[in-house]
Coordinates of C-alpha atoms in Angstrom, one line a residue:
M14 CA 32.2 -22.6 32.8
T15 CA 35.0 -23.1 30.2
D16 CA 36.8 -20.0 29.0
Y17 CA 37.0 -20.9 25.2
K18 CA 38.9 -17.7 24.5
N19 CA 41.9 -18.9 26.4
L20 CA 42.0 -22.5 24.8
K21 CA 44.9 -23.1 22.5
L22 CA 44.5 -25.2 19.4
I23 CA 47.6 -27.3 18.8
A24 CA 47.9 -28.6 15.3
T25 CA 50.2 -31.6 14.8
S26 CA 50.9 -33.9 11.9
S27 CA 49.5 -37.4 11.6
P28 CA 49.4 -39.9 12.9
H29 CA 47.4 -38.7 15.9
I30 CA 46.8 -42.2 17.3
R31 CA 49.9 -43.9 18.3
A32 CA 50.7 -47.6 19.3
A33 CA 53.4 -49.4 21.0
E34 CA 54.4 -51.2 17.9
N35 CA 57.1 -50.0 15.7
T36 CA 59.1 -51.3 12.9
R37 CA 61.7 -52.9 15.1
S38 CA 59.1 -54.6 17.3
I39 CA 57.3 -56.0 14.3
M40 CA 60.6 -57.3 12.7
L41 CA 61.6 -58.9 16.0
D42 CA 58.2 -60.8 16.0
V43 CA 59.0 -61.9 12.6
I44 CA 62.5 -63.2 13.6
I45 CA 61.0 -64.9 16.6
A46 CA 58.5 -66.6 14.3
M47 CA 61.2 -67.9 12.1
L48 CA 63.3 -69.4 14.9
P49 CA 61.5 -72.9 15.0
A50 CA 62.0 -73.4 11.3
L51 CA 65.7 -72.4 11.7
A52 CA 66.4 -74.5 14.6
Y53 CA 64.7 -77.6 12.8
A54 CA 66.9 -76.8 9.7
V55 CA 70.0 -76.9 11.9
W56 CA 68.8 -80.4 13.3
A57 CA 68.1 -81.7 9.8
F58 CA 71.0 -80.4 7.8
G59 CA 73.7 -79.6 10.3
L60 CA 75.4 -76.4 11.6
R61 CA 75.9 -75.2 8.0
A62 CA 72.3 -74.2 7.9
L63 CA 73.1 -71.8 10.8
T64 CA 76.2 -70.6 9.3
V65 CA 74.5 -69.9 5.9
T66 CA 71.7 -68.0 7.7
C67 CA 74.2 -66.0 9.8
A68 CA 76.2 -65.2 6.8
S69 CA 73.2 -64.0 4.9
V70 CA 72.1 -61.7 7.8
I71 CA 75.6 -60.2 8.1
F72 CA 75.7 -59.6 4.2
C73 CA 72.3 -57.9 4.3
M74 CA 73.1 -55.7 7.3
G75 CA 76.6 -54.9 5.8
W76 CA 75.1 -53.8 2.4
E77 CA 72.5 -51.6 4.1
W78 CA 74.9 -50.0 6.4
A79 CA 77.4 -49.4 3.6
Y80 CA 74.8 -48.0 1.2
R81 CA 73.5 -45.6 3.8
K82 CA 76.9 -44.6 4.9
L83 CA 78.0 -43.9 1.4
L84 CA 74.9 -41.7 0.6
K85 CA 75.1 -40.0 4.0
K86 CA 71.7 -41.1 5.1
P87 CA 70.5 -42.1 8.7
Q88 CA 71.5 -45.6 9.5
A89 CA 68.5 -48.0 9.7
V90 CA 70.2 -51.2 10.6
G91 CA 68.7 -51.1 14.0
D92 CA 65.2 -51.6 12.7
L93 CA 66.0 -55.3 12.1
S94 CA 64.6 -55.3 8.6
A95 CA 67.8 -56.3 7.1
V96 CA 67.9 -59.2 9.6
V97 CA 64.6 -60.4 8.5
T98 CA 65.5 -60.1 4.8
G99 CA 68.8 -62.1 5.4
M100 CA 67.0 -64.9 7.2
L101 CA 64.4 -65.1 4.6
L102 CA 67.0 -65.1 1.8
A103 CA 68.9 -67.9 3.5
F104 CA 65.5 -69.9 4.0
V105 CA 64.8 -70.0 0.4
C106 CA 68.3 -71.4 -0.4
P107 CA 69.7 -74.9 -0.2
V108 CA 71.9 -75.5 2.6
G109 CA 74.9 -76.1 0.3
V110 CA 74.6 -72.6 -1.3
T111 CA 78.0 -70.9 -1.7
Y112 CA 78.7 -67.8 0.4
F113 CA 79.6 -65.9 -2.8
A114 CA 76.3 -66.5 -4.2
L115 CA 74.7 -65.2 -0.9
F116 CA 76.8 -62.2 -1.1
V117 CA 75.5 -61.4 -4.5
G118 CA 71.9 -62.2 -3.6
S119 CA 72.0 -60.0 -0.5
F120 CA 73.3 -57.1 -2.7
F121 CA 70.2 -57.5 -4.9
S122 CA 67.9 -57.9 -2.0
V123 CA 69.1 -55.0 0.1
V124 CA 70.5 -52.4 -2.4
V125 CA 68.7 -53.0 -5.7
A126 CA 65.2 -53.9 -4.4
K127 CA 65.0 -52.0 -1.3
Q128 CA 67.5 -49.0 -0.8
L129 CA 67.5 -47.8 -4.3
F130 CA 63.8 -47.1 -3.9
G131 CA 64.1 -45.3 -0.7
G132 CA 64.5 -47.9 2.0
I133 CA 62.0 -49.9 4.0
G134 CA 58.4 -49.3 3.3
K135 CA 59.2 -47.9 -0.2
N136 CA 60.2 -51.2 -2.1
F137 CA 57.5 -52.4 -4.4
V138 CA 58.7 -56.1 -4.5
N139 CA 59.8 -58.3 -1.8
P140 CA 63.6 -57.9 -1.3
A141 CA 64.4 -61.6 -0.4
L142 CA 62.6 -62.9 -3.4
V143 CA 64.5 -60.5 -5.7
G144 CA 67.8 -61.9 -4.3
R145 CA 66.6 -65.5 -4.6
A146 CA 65.4 -64.8 -8.3
M147 CA 68.8 -63.3 -9.2
M148 CA 70.7 -66.2 -7.4
V149 CA 68.6 -68.8 -9.4
A150 CA 69.4 -66.9 -12.6
S151 CA 73.2 -66.4 -11.8
F152 CA 73.9 -69.6 -9.9
A153 CA 71.4 -72.2 -11.1
G154 CA 73.4 -75.3 -10.4
N155 CA 74.2 -74.2 -6.9
M156 CA 70.6 -73.2 -6.2
T157 CA 69.1 -76.4 -7.5
T158 CA 71.4 -78.8 -5.6
W159 CA 69.5 -80.1 -2.6
A160 CA 70.9 -81.6 0.6
K161 CA 69.5 -84.8 1.8
F162 CA 67.7 -84.8 5.2
Q163 CA 70.4 -86.0 7.6
A164 CA 69.1 -85.2 11.2
T165 CA 71.6 -85.4 14.0
S166 CA 73.9 -88.0 12.3
H167 CA 75.8 -85.1 10.7
L168 CA 74.9 -82.3 13.0
F169 CA 78.5 -81.4 13.5
G170 CA 79.7 -82.5 10.2
S171 CA 80.5 -80.4 7.0
N172 CA 79.2 -82.8 4.3
A173 CA 75.6 -81.5 4.2
D174 CA 76.3 -79.8 1.0
T175 CA 77.7 -82.8 -0.6
V176 CA 75.0 -85.5 0.0
T177 CA 72.2 -84.7 -2.4
A178 CA 68.7 -86.0 -3.1
A179 CA 65.6 -85.1 -5.2
T180 CA 63.0 -83.0 -3.5
P181 CA 59.3 -83.9 -3.4
M182 CA 58.5 -81.0 -5.9
A183 CA 61.0 -82.5 -8.4
Y184 CA 58.7 -85.6 -8.4
L185 CA 55.5 -83.7 -8.6
H186 CA 56.7 -81.5 -11.4
T187 CA 57.2 -84.6 -13.5
N188 CA 53.6 -85.8 -12.4
N189 CA 55.4 -88.8 -10.8
L190 CA 53.4 -89.0 -7.6
Q191 CA 53.8 -92.8 -7.6
G192 CA 57.7 -92.3 -7.8
L193 CA 57.4 -89.9 -4.8
L194 CA 55.5 -92.5 -2.7
D195 CA 58.0 -95.3 -3.9
S196 CA 60.9 -93.3 -2.7
G197 CA 59.6 -93.8 0.8
V198 CA 58.5 -90.1 1.5
T199 CA 55.3 -90.2 3.7
M200 CA 52.8 -87.4 4.5
T201 CA 54.2 -87.4 8.0
D202 CA 57.7 -86.8 6.6
M203 CA 56.4 -83.9 4.6
F204 CA 54.6 -82.4 7.6
L205 CA 57.5 -82.7 10.0
G206 CA 60.2 -81.9 7.5
R207 CA 62.1 -85.3 7.0
I208 CA 62.8 -84.4 3.4
G209 CA 65.3 -82.4 1.3
G210 CA 64.7 -78.9 0.2
S211 CA 65.7 -75.2 1.0
I212 CA 66.8 -74.5 4.6
G213 CA 63.5 -72.9 5.9
E214 CA 60.9 -74.6 3.8
I215 CA 61.1 -78.2 4.8
S216 CA 59.1 -78.5 8.0
A217 CA 55.4 -77.4 7.6
L218 CA 54.9 -77.9 11.3
M219 CA 57.6 -75.3 12.2
L220 CA 56.2 -72.8 9.6
I221 CA 52.6 -73.1 10.6
A222 CA 53.7 -72.6 14.3
G223 CA 55.4 -69.4 13.1
G224 CA 52.5 -68.3 11.2
I225 CA 50.1 -68.8 14.1
Y226 CA 52.5 -66.8 16.2
L227 CA 52.3 -63.9 13.6
L228 CA 48.6 -64.1 13.6
A229 CA 48.3 -64.3 17.4
R230 CA 50.5 -61.1 17.6
K231 CA 48.5 -59.3 14.9
V232 CA 51.7 -58.8 12.9
I233 CA 49.8 -60.2 9.9
S234 CA 46.3 -60.6 8.9
W235 CA 44.6 -63.9 7.9
Q236 CA 43.3 -62.9 4.4
T237 CA 46.5 -63.2 2.5
P238 CA 47.9 -66.5 3.8
V239 CA 44.5 -68.2 4.0
S240 CA 43.3 -67.1 0.5
Y241 CA 46.8 -68.2 -0.9
I242 CA 46.9 -71.6 0.7
A243 CA 43.0 -72.3 0.0
T244 CA 43.6 -71.4 -3.7
V245 CA 46.4 -73.9 -4.1
V246 CA 44.4 -76.5 -2.2
V247 CA 41.3 -76.1 -4.3
L248 CA 43.1 -76.1 -7.5
T249 CA 45.3 -79.1 -6.9
L250 CA 42.2 -80.9 -5.5
I251 CA 40.2 -80.2 -8.5
F252 CA 42.9 -80.8 -11.1
P253 CA 45.1 -83.6 -9.7
R254 CA 47.8 -85.2 -11.5
G255 CA 47.4 -88.8 -10.1
N256 CA 44.9 -91.4 -9.2
D257 CA 44.6 -90.0 -5.5
A258 CA 43.6 -86.3 -5.5
I259 CA 43.7 -85.9 -1.7
T260 CA 47.2 -87.2 -1.7
W261 CA 48.2 -85.0 -4.6
M262 CA 46.8 -81.9 -3.0
L263 CA 48.5 -82.5 0.4
F264 CA 51.8 -83.1 -1.2
N265 CA 51.6 -79.7 -3.1
L266 CA 50.4 -78.0 0.1
L267 CA 53.2 -79.3 2.3
G268 CA 56.0 -79.3 -0.3
G269 CA 58.1 -76.5 -1.6
G270 CA 57.9 -72.9 -0.2
L271 CA 54.1 -72.5 -0.1
L272 CA 53.8 -72.2 3.6
L273 CA 56.9 -70.0 4.0
G274 CA 55.8 -67.8 1.1
A275 CA 52.2 -67.5 2.5
F276 CA 53.1 -66.5 6.0
F277 CA 56.3 -64.8 5.8
M278 CA 56.7 -63.4 2.3
A279 CA 53.3 -62.5 0.7
T280 CA 52.4 -60.6 3.9
D281 CA 55.1 -58.0 3.6
Y282 CA 53.4 -54.7 4.4
A283 CA 55.1 -52.6 1.7
T284 CA 54.3 -55.0 -1.2
S285 CA 50.9 -56.3 -0.4
P286 CA 47.4 -54.7 -0.5
V287 CA 46.2 -52.7 2.4
T288 CA 42.6 -53.7 2.4
P289 CA 41.2 -56.9 3.5
T290 CA 39.4 -57.4 0.2
G291 CA 42.6 -56.5 -1.6
Q292 CA 44.5 -59.0 0.5
L293 CA 42.0 -61.7 -0.5
I294 CA 42.5 -60.9 -4.2
Y295 CA 46.2 -60.7 -3.8
G296 CA 46.3 -64.2 -2.1
I297 CA 44.1 -65.8 -4.7
G298 CA 46.4 -64.3 -7.5
C299 CA 49.5 -65.9 -5.8
G300 CA 47.8 -69.2 -5.6
L301 CA 46.7 -69.2 -9.2
I302 CA 50.2 -68.3 -10.5
T303 CA 51.8 -70.8 -8.2
V304 CA 49.8 -73.7 -9.5
F305 CA 50.2 -72.4 -13.0
I306 CA 53.9 -72.4 -12.8
R307 CA 54.1 -75.8 -11.0
Y308 CA 51.8 -77.4 -13.7
F309 CA 53.0 -75.7 -16.9
G310 CA 56.4 -74.0 -16.1
S311 CA 59.9 -75.5 -16.7
Y312 CA 60.7 -74.7 -13.0
N313 CA 59.2 -77.0 -10.4
E314 CA 58.4 -74.3 -7.9
G315 CA 56.2 -71.2 -8.4
V316 CA 56.0 -69.5 -5.0
C317 CA 58.8 -67.1 -5.6
Y318 CA 57.6 -65.8 -8.9
S319 CA 54.0 -65.7 -8.1
I320 CA 54.6 -63.4 -5.2
L321 CA 56.8 -61.2 -7.3
V322 CA 54.3 -60.9 -10.0
M323 CA 51.4 -60.0 -7.5
N324 CA 53.8 -57.5 -5.9
L325 CA 53.8 -55.6 -9.1
L326 CA 50.0 -55.7 -9.3
T327 CA 49.5 -54.5 -5.7
A328 CA 49.3 -50.8 -6.6
L329 CA 46.6 -51.8 -9.1
I330 CA 44.5 -53.7 -6.5
D331 CA 44.8 -50.9 -4.1
K332 CA 43.6 -48.4 -6.7
Y333 CA 40.5 -50.3 -7.4
V334 CA 39.8 -51.9 -3.9
K335 CA 39.3 -48.9 -1.8
P336 CA 37.4 -48.7 1.6
Q337 CA 34.4 -46.2 1.7
R338 CA 35.5 -43.0 3.2
F339 CA 34.3 -42.2 6.6
G340 CA 31.2 -40.0 6.6
V341 CA 30.5 -40.5 2.8
V342 CA 27.1 -42.0 1.8
K343 CA 26.7 -43.4 -1.6
S344 CA 23.7 -41.6 -3.4
D345 CA 21.0 -43.5 -5.0
K346 CA 21.8 -44.1 -8.6
K347 CA 18.4 -43.0 -10.0
E348 CA 18.4 -40.0 -7.9
A349 CA 21.8 -39.1 -9.2
A350 CA 20.9 -39.9 -12.8
S351 CA 17.7 -37.6 -12.5
K352 CA 19.8 -34.7 -11.5

């Protein structure tokens, strides 16, 4: 018979259920998921794609270390979140971006958007996208000069940042679908990444592979990327700007930063809703704003700003989309009214 008088009640703070995953392991999975896109970028644009990415990572880690050192806070560089931010920031930049622009962009990403609000998990907007937005505003010419796809012909060359070409999104923004087709770009080129564009955005195949890895590892849930992509697909299919609705939709799906944003940026834990329903609403909102900017904005890409806008609405979504509390049963409305 159990002697209950001698039992000790040990009270501890939550969480009471622990898992093997931590911030570092999650960030490591994200890094692994981005490696295929990075490897392809090096093949497509040359070694400068790798040096730009490494520089961005070093800048982000340096800013995080310096800020926390200056304010005498515990160092958090080891959690690899700065590495992820640095890679994502490089991924949304053209390969010819200057290192000074990256230096400035990484400051806004790490210090302004993240550390000033308390560090990882307390930022309310995606750090990499804040850095990119500031870089576009401050270095517009440099951030909108795209390198031409060169593959291995210039793998060890240094001229990847001097040979420029229009991106598919530039044609689509002017409703010139036929001009894009006449330029020789095929759907296969778009899917594989034989096009110009930002470092980590060109290969839909590699981004989808990375997204599947994150889903398989349960690092991200399907609601946000699926609802985001599906919204863009439906809207561009219903409202095409060309005679071929299917082709128009596929070019919008595979072009620009849609897949990178849907799998790697819109799914950021700190800046996206916590409930499945909230994530669906969030993804639909990202898709609506993306298409709206692409169709009516002066800028030919809407992924960056759509995610930033929906980041600002995340708290509102979480407020009104709440799961039912465990053990709470909703009373009948008529019974409640009669009382």
